[in-house]
Amino acid sequence: MVAFNYNYISLDNSVSIIGFGDKLCICLSYFLDLIMLLCILMNILVPNILIRRAETYQEYMKQVPIPSHRGSVIPFNSWMGLGKSMKQLYRQPLHYLTNVLLKQWDQLRIGSNDEYKPLDNLIHPSKAEATIWLMEEVHRQTSSHFHIAQLWKQMSDNRNTFEDF
């Protein structure tokens, strides 16, 4: 047999009984209020955190110098593959927006007549690398951290993770 504890509460000379179920409802009400407050705070704080992270990221990327000596010819099959090889060869990251652009360029090839041809047969490797470095310089020097934060938020909303380029 289950026994319930009752507390007698007197308010303005009246007596009421609050049982276990009533206490549970009150606790749930407080808990739901707390969850709602946390959701409001998250909607305020998360964008600000992303903006600060994007600002720090953009300031860091501005400080990374574009290599001035580029004597290697890098064979590549895709724009993303060339970007990955450049990161390894020059031991530095490519800007987030450059990676997004390289991914888009690869997607543009889908369905074309030359989709399966190695890209270095279509575009000279030196020209392709110079193009990426030019875009990299534009992204490093002129991109808005607000725009980067907005893209990061959209990506996290769509995937619940940050994709590592």
PDB file of C-alpha atoms in Angstrom:
ATOM      1  CA  MET A   1       0.000   0.000   0.000  1.00  0.00           C
ATOM      2  CA  VAL A   2       1.292   3.445  -0.943  1.00  0.00           C
ATOM      3  CA  ALA A   3       1.132   6.153   1.643  1.00  0.00           C
ATOM      4  CA  PHE A   4       0.994   9.803   0.644  1.00  0.00           C
ATOM      5  CA  ASN A   5       2.278  12.552   2.853  1.00  0.00           C
ATOM      6  CA  TYR A   6       0.099  15.617   3.070  1.00  0.00           C
ATOM      7  CA  ASN A   7       1.197  19.016   4.283  1.00  0.00           C
ATOM      8  CA  TYR A   8      -1.335  21.358   5.734  1.00  0.00           C
ATOM      9  CA  ILE A   9      -0.812  24.949   4.756  1.00  0.00           C
ATOM     10  CA  SER A  10      -2.677  27.759   6.317  1.00  0.00           C
ATOM     11  CA  LEU A  11      -3.052  30.924   4.353  1.00  0.00           C
ATOM     12  CA  ASP A  12      -5.260  33.732   5.610  1.00  0.00           C
ATOM     13  CA  ASN A  13      -6.873  31.462   8.193  1.00  0.00           C
ATOM     14  CA  SER A  14      -7.997  28.884   5.631  1.00  0.00           C
ATOM     15  CA  VAL A  15      -6.711  25.359   5.489  1.00  0.00           C
ATOM     16  CA  SER A  16      -5.737  23.609   2.288  1.00  0.00           C
ATOM     17  CA  ILE A  17      -4.119  20.286   1.700  1.00  0.00           C
ATOM     18  CA  ILE A  18      -1.223  19.934  -0.728  1.00  0.00           C
ATOM     19  CA  GLY A  19      -0.516  16.337  -1.582  1.00  0.00           C
ATOM     20  CA  PHE A  20       2.220  14.617  -3.557  1.00  0.00           C
ATOM     21  CA  GLY A  21       0.491  15.215  -6.918  1.00  0.00           C
ATOM     22  CA  ASP A  22       0.095  18.915  -6.203  1.00  0.00           C
ATOM     23  CA  LYS A  23       3.778  19.203  -5.228  1.00  0.00           C
ATOM     24  CA  LEU A  24       4.718  17.452  -8.452  1.00  0.00           C
ATOM     25  CA  CYS A  25       2.639  19.914 -10.482  1.00  0.00           C
ATOM     26  CA  ILE A  26       4.266  22.873  -8.738  1.00  0.00           C
ATOM     27  CA  CYS A  27       7.737  21.425  -9.323  1.00  0.00           C
ATOM     28  CA  LEU A  28       6.953  20.768 -12.988  1.00  0.00           C
ATOM     29  CA  SER A  29       5.664  24.301 -13.365  1.00  0.00           C
ATOM     30  CA  TYR A  30       8.913  25.716 -11.936  1.00  0.00           C
ATOM     31  CA  PHE A  31      10.933  23.341 -14.121  1.00  0.00           C
ATOM     32  CA  LEU A  32       9.075  24.416 -17.290  1.00  0.00           C
ATOM     33  CA  ASP A  33       9.581  28.074 -16.357  1.00  0.00           C
ATOM     34  CA  LEU A  34      13.301  27.372 -15.952  1.00  0.00           C
ATOM     35  CA  ILE A  35      13.467  25.634 -19.338  1.00  0.00           C
ATOM     36  CA  MET A  36      11.680  28.560 -20.982  1.00  0.00           C
ATOM     37  CA  LEU A  37      14.117  31.006 -19.369  1.00  0.00           C
ATOM     38  CA  LEU A  38      17.083  28.922 -20.567  1.00  0.00           C
ATOM     39  CA  CYS A  39      15.706  28.893 -24.119  1.00  0.00           C
ATOM     40  CA  ILE A  40      15.374  32.671 -24.072  1.00  0.00           C
ATOM     41  CA  LEU A  41      18.937  33.022 -22.792  1.00  0.00           C
ATOM     42  CA  MET A  42      20.253  30.602 -25.427  1.00  0.00           C
ATOM     43  CA  ASN A  43      18.629  32.622 -28.208  1.00  0.00           C
ATOM     44  CA  ILE A  44      20.364  35.710 -26.837  1.00  0.00           C
ATOM     45  CA  LEU A  45      23.740  34.195 -25.942  1.00  0.00           C
ATOM     46  CA  VAL A  46      24.402  31.714 -28.778  1.00  0.00           C
ATOM     47  CA  PRO A  47      24.399  34.311 -31.565  1.00  0.00           C
ATOM     48  CA  ASN A  48      26.703  36.533 -29.499  1.00  0.00           C
ATOM     49  CA  ILE A  49      29.075  33.627 -28.884  1.00  0.00           C
ATOM     50  CA  LEU A  50      29.123  32.798 -32.593  1.00  0.00           C
ATOM     51  CA  ILE A  51      29.790  36.432 -33.482  1.00  0.00           C
ATOM     52  CA  ARG A  52      32.700  36.594 -31.026  1.00  0.00           C
ATOM     53  CA  ARG A  53      34.129  33.296 -32.318  1.00  0.00           C
ATOM     54  CA  ALA A  54      33.786  34.489 -35.921  1.00  0.00           C
ATOM     55  CA  GLU A  55      35.458  37.787 -35.062  1.00  0.00           C
ATOM     56  CA  THR A  56      38.371  35.991 -33.396  1.00  0.00           C
ATOM     57  CA  TYR A  57      38.611  33.598 -36.342  1.00  0.00           C
ATOM     58  CA  GLN A  58      38.585  36.432 -38.900  1.00  0.00           C
ATOM     59  CA  GLU A  59      41.237  38.397 -36.993  1.00  0.00           C
ATOM     60  CA  TYR A  60      43.427  35.285 -36.847  1.00  0.00           C
ATOM     61  CA  MET A  61      43.009  34.598 -40.578  1.00  0.00           C
ATOM     62  CA  LYS A  62      43.975  38.197 -41.393  1.00  0.00           C
ATOM     63  CA  GLN A  63      47.302  37.570 -39.669  1.00  0.00           C
ATOM     64  CA  VAL A  64      48.148  34.415 -41.653  1.00  0.00           C
ATOM     65  CA  PRO A  65      50.290  35.506 -44.605  1.00  0.00           C
ATOM     66  CA  ILE A  66      49.543  34.329 -48.131  1.00  0.00           C
ATOM     67  CA  PRO A  67      52.597  32.368 -49.336  1.00  0.00           C
ATOM     68  CA  SER A  68      54.639  34.472 -51.734  1.00  0.00           C
ATOM     69  CA  HIS A  69      56.774  31.617 -53.074  1.00  0.00           C
ATOM     70  CA  ARG A  70      54.705  29.044 -54.896  1.00  0.00           C
ATOM     71  CA  GLY A  71      56.923  26.895 -57.077  1.00  0.00           C
ATOM     72  CA  SER A  72      55.141  23.550 -56.905  1.00  0.00           C
ATOM     73  CA  VAL A  73      52.719  22.191 -59.462  1.00  0.00           C
ATOM     74  CA  ILE A  74      50.064  20.276 -57.527  1.00  0.00           C
ATOM     75  CA  PRO A  75      48.145  17.565 -59.402  1.00  0.00           C
ATOM     76  CA  PHE A  76      44.446  17.521 -58.453  1.00  0.00           C
ATOM     77  CA  ASN A  77      41.144  15.930 -59.402  1.00  0.00           C
ATOM     78  CA  SER A  78      38.818  18.337 -57.623  1.00  0.00           C
ATOM     79  CA  TRP A  79      38.827  21.826 -56.136  1.00  0.00           C
ATOM     80  CA  MET A  80      38.471  20.427 -52.620  1.00  0.00           C
ATOM     81  CA  GLY A  81      41.364  18.052 -53.326  1.00  0.00           C
ATOM     82  CA  LEU A  82      43.542  20.941 -54.472  1.00  0.00           C
ATOM     83  CA  GLY A  83      42.616  22.922 -51.369  1.00  0.00           C
ATOM     84  CA  LYS A  84      43.534  19.986 -49.122  1.00  0.00           C
ATOM     85  CA  SER A  85      46.885  19.585 -50.893  1.00  0.00           C
ATOM     86  CA  MET A  86      47.591  23.301 -50.531  1.00  0.00           C
ATOM     87  CA  LYS A  87      46.872  23.156 -46.800  1.00  0.00           C
ATOM     88  CA  GLN A  88      49.356  20.300 -46.440  1.00  0.00           C
ATOM     89  CA  LEU A  89      52.027  21.789 -48.690  1.00  0.00           C
ATOM     90  CA  TYR A  90      51.958  25.303 -47.193  1.00  0.00           C
ATOM     91  CA  ARG A  91      51.087  24.161 -43.656  1.00  0.00           C
ATOM     92  CA  GLN A  92      48.333  26.683 -43.146  1.00  0.00           C
ATOM     93  CA  PRO A  93      44.560  26.645 -43.142  1.00  0.00           C
ATOM     94  CA  LEU A  94      42.376  27.951 -45.902  1.00  0.00           C
ATOM     95  CA  HIS A  95      39.641  30.363 -44.904  1.00  0.00           C
ATOM     96  CA  TYR A  96      36.227  28.900 -44.130  1.00  0.00           C
ATOM     97  CA  LEU A  97      34.680  30.876 -47.003  1.00  0.00           C
ATOM     98  CA  THR A  98      37.346  29.608 -49.413  1.00  0.00           C
ATOM     99  CA  ASN A  99      36.465  26.039 -48.444  1.00  0.00           C
ATOM    100  CA  VAL A 100      32.778  26.771 -48.989  1.00  0.00           C
ATOM    101  CA  LEU A 101      33.589  28.174 -52.428  1.00  0.00           C
ATOM    102  CA  LEU A 102      35.756  25.169 -53.382  1.00  0.00           C
ATOM    103  CA  LYS A 103      32.946  22.831 -52.377  1.00  0.00           C
ATOM    104  CA  GLN A 104      30.498  24.837 -54.500  1.00  0.00           C
ATOM    105  CA  TRP A 105      32.870  24.729 -57.480  1.00  0.00           C
ATOM    106  CA  ASP A 106      33.073  20.941 -57.181  1.00  0.00           C
ATOM    107  CA  GLN A 107      29.274  20.723 -57.026  1.00  0.00           C
ATOM    108  CA  LEU A 108      29.011  22.845 -60.176  1.00  0.00           C
ATOM    109  CA  ARG A 109      30.819  20.096 -62.099  1.00  0.00           C
ATOM    110  CA  ILE A 110      28.161  17.483 -61.312  1.00  0.00           C
ATOM    111  CA  GLY A 111      26.344  16.588 -64.501  1.00  0.00           C
ATOM    112  CA  SER A 112      28.804  18.313 -66.840  1.00  0.00           C
ATOM    113  CA  ASN A 113      30.460  16.485 -69.734  1.00  0.00           C
ATOM    114  CA  ASP A 114      33.814  16.719 -67.972  1.00  0.00           C
ATOM    115  CA  GLU A 115      32.581  15.704 -64.524  1.00  0.00           C
ATOM    116  CA  TYR A 116      34.833  12.641 -64.288  1.00  0.00           C
ATOM    117  CA  LYS A 117      37.946  14.143 -65.875  1.00  0.00           C
ATOM    118  CA  PRO A 118      40.708  15.177 -63.503  1.00  0.00           C
ATOM    119  CA  LEU A 119      40.410  18.911 -63.041  1.00  0.00           C
ATOM    120  CA  ASP A 120      44.118  19.454 -63.679  1.00  0.00           C
ATOM    121  CA  ASN A 121      43.504  18.257 -67.281  1.00  0.00           C
ATOM    122  CA  LEU A 122      41.002  21.108 -67.732  1.00  0.00           C
ATOM    123  CA  ILE A 123      42.674  23.919 -65.776  1.00  0.00           C
ATOM    124  CA  HIS A 124      46.427  24.321 -65.442  1.00  0.00           C
ATOM    125  CA  PRO A 125      47.459  23.594 -61.834  1.00  0.00           C
ATOM    126  CA  SER A 126      49.350  26.891 -61.488  1.00  0.00           C
ATOM    127  CA  LYS A 127      46.309  28.895 -62.599  1.00  0.00           C
ATOM    128  CA  ALA A 128      44.008  26.924 -60.305  1.00  0.00           C
ATOM    129  CA  GLU A 129      46.308  27.434 -57.317  1.00  0.00           C
ATOM    130  CA  ALA A 130      46.710  31.159 -58.084  1.00  0.00           C
ATOM    131  CA  THR A 131      42.915  31.467 -58.280  1.00  0.00           C
ATOM    132  CA  ILE A 132      42.508  29.873 -54.859  1.00  0.00           C
ATOM    133  CA  TRP A 133      45.167  32.123 -53.326  1.00  0.00           C
ATOM    134  CA  LEU A 134      43.462  35.169 -54.809  1.00  0.00           C
ATOM    135  CA  MET A 135      40.108  34.135 -53.303  1.00  0.00           C
ATOM    136  CA  GLU A 136      41.886  33.315 -50.053  1.00  0.00           C
ATOM    137  CA  GLU A 137      43.301  36.830 -49.863  1.00  0.00           C
ATOM    138  CA  VAL A 138      39.871  38.343 -50.515  1.00  0.00           C
ATOM    139  CA  HIS A 139      38.291  36.180 -47.807  1.00  0.00           C
ATOM    140  CA  ARG A 140      41.050  36.816 -45.257  1.00  0.00           C
ATOM    141  CA  GLN A 141      41.196  40.571 -45.731  1.00  0.00           C
ATOM    142  CA  THR A 142      37.619  41.630 -46.472  1.00  0.00           C
ATOM    143  CA  SER A 143      35.123  39.150 -44.995  1.00  0.00           C
ATOM    144  CA  SER A 144      32.686  40.240 -42.327  1.00  0.00           C
ATOM    145  CA  HIS A 145      32.704  38.226 -39.126  1.00  0.00           C
ATOM    146  CA  PHE A 146      28.927  38.801 -38.951  1.00  0.00           C
ATOM    147  CA  HIS A 147      28.512  37.001 -42.282  1.00  0.00           C
ATOM    148  CA  ILE A 148      30.726  34.126 -41.126  1.00  0.00           C
ATOM    149  CA  ALA A 149      28.743  33.816 -37.875  1.00  0.00           C
ATOM    150  CA  GLN A 150      25.496  33.789 -39.845  1.00  0.00           C
ATOM    151  CA  LEU A 151      26.783  30.971 -42.075  1.00  0.00           C
ATOM    152  CA  TRP A 152      27.958  28.997 -39.046  1.00  0.00           C
ATOM    153  CA  LYS A 153      24.543  29.392 -37.421  1.00  0.00           C
ATOM    154  CA  GLN A 154      22.752  28.248 -40.588  1.00  0.00           C
ATOM    155  CA  MET A 155      25.054  25.257 -40.823  1.00  0.00           C
ATOM    156  CA  SER A 156      24.499  24.313 -37.177  1.00  0.00           C
ATOM    157  CA  ASP A 157      20.733  24.733 -37.599  1.00  0.00           C
ATOM    158  CA  ASN A 158      20.784  22.422 -40.622  1.00  0.00           C
ATOM    159  CA  ARG A 159      23.207  19.785 -39.402  1.00  0.00           C
ATOM    160  CA  ASN A 160      23.584  20.192 -35.628  1.00  0.00           C
ATOM    161  CA  THR A 161      27.347  20.021 -36.155  1.00  0.00           C
ATOM    162  CA  PHE A 162      30.074  22.177 -37.557  1.00  0.00           C
ATOM    163  CA  GLU A 163      31.582  20.675 -40.648  1.00  0.00           C
ATOM    164  CA  ASP A 164      35.351  20.630 -40.533  1.00  0.00           C
ATOM    165  CA  PHE A 165      36.792  21.646 -43.852  1.00  0.00           C
TER     166      PHE A 165
END
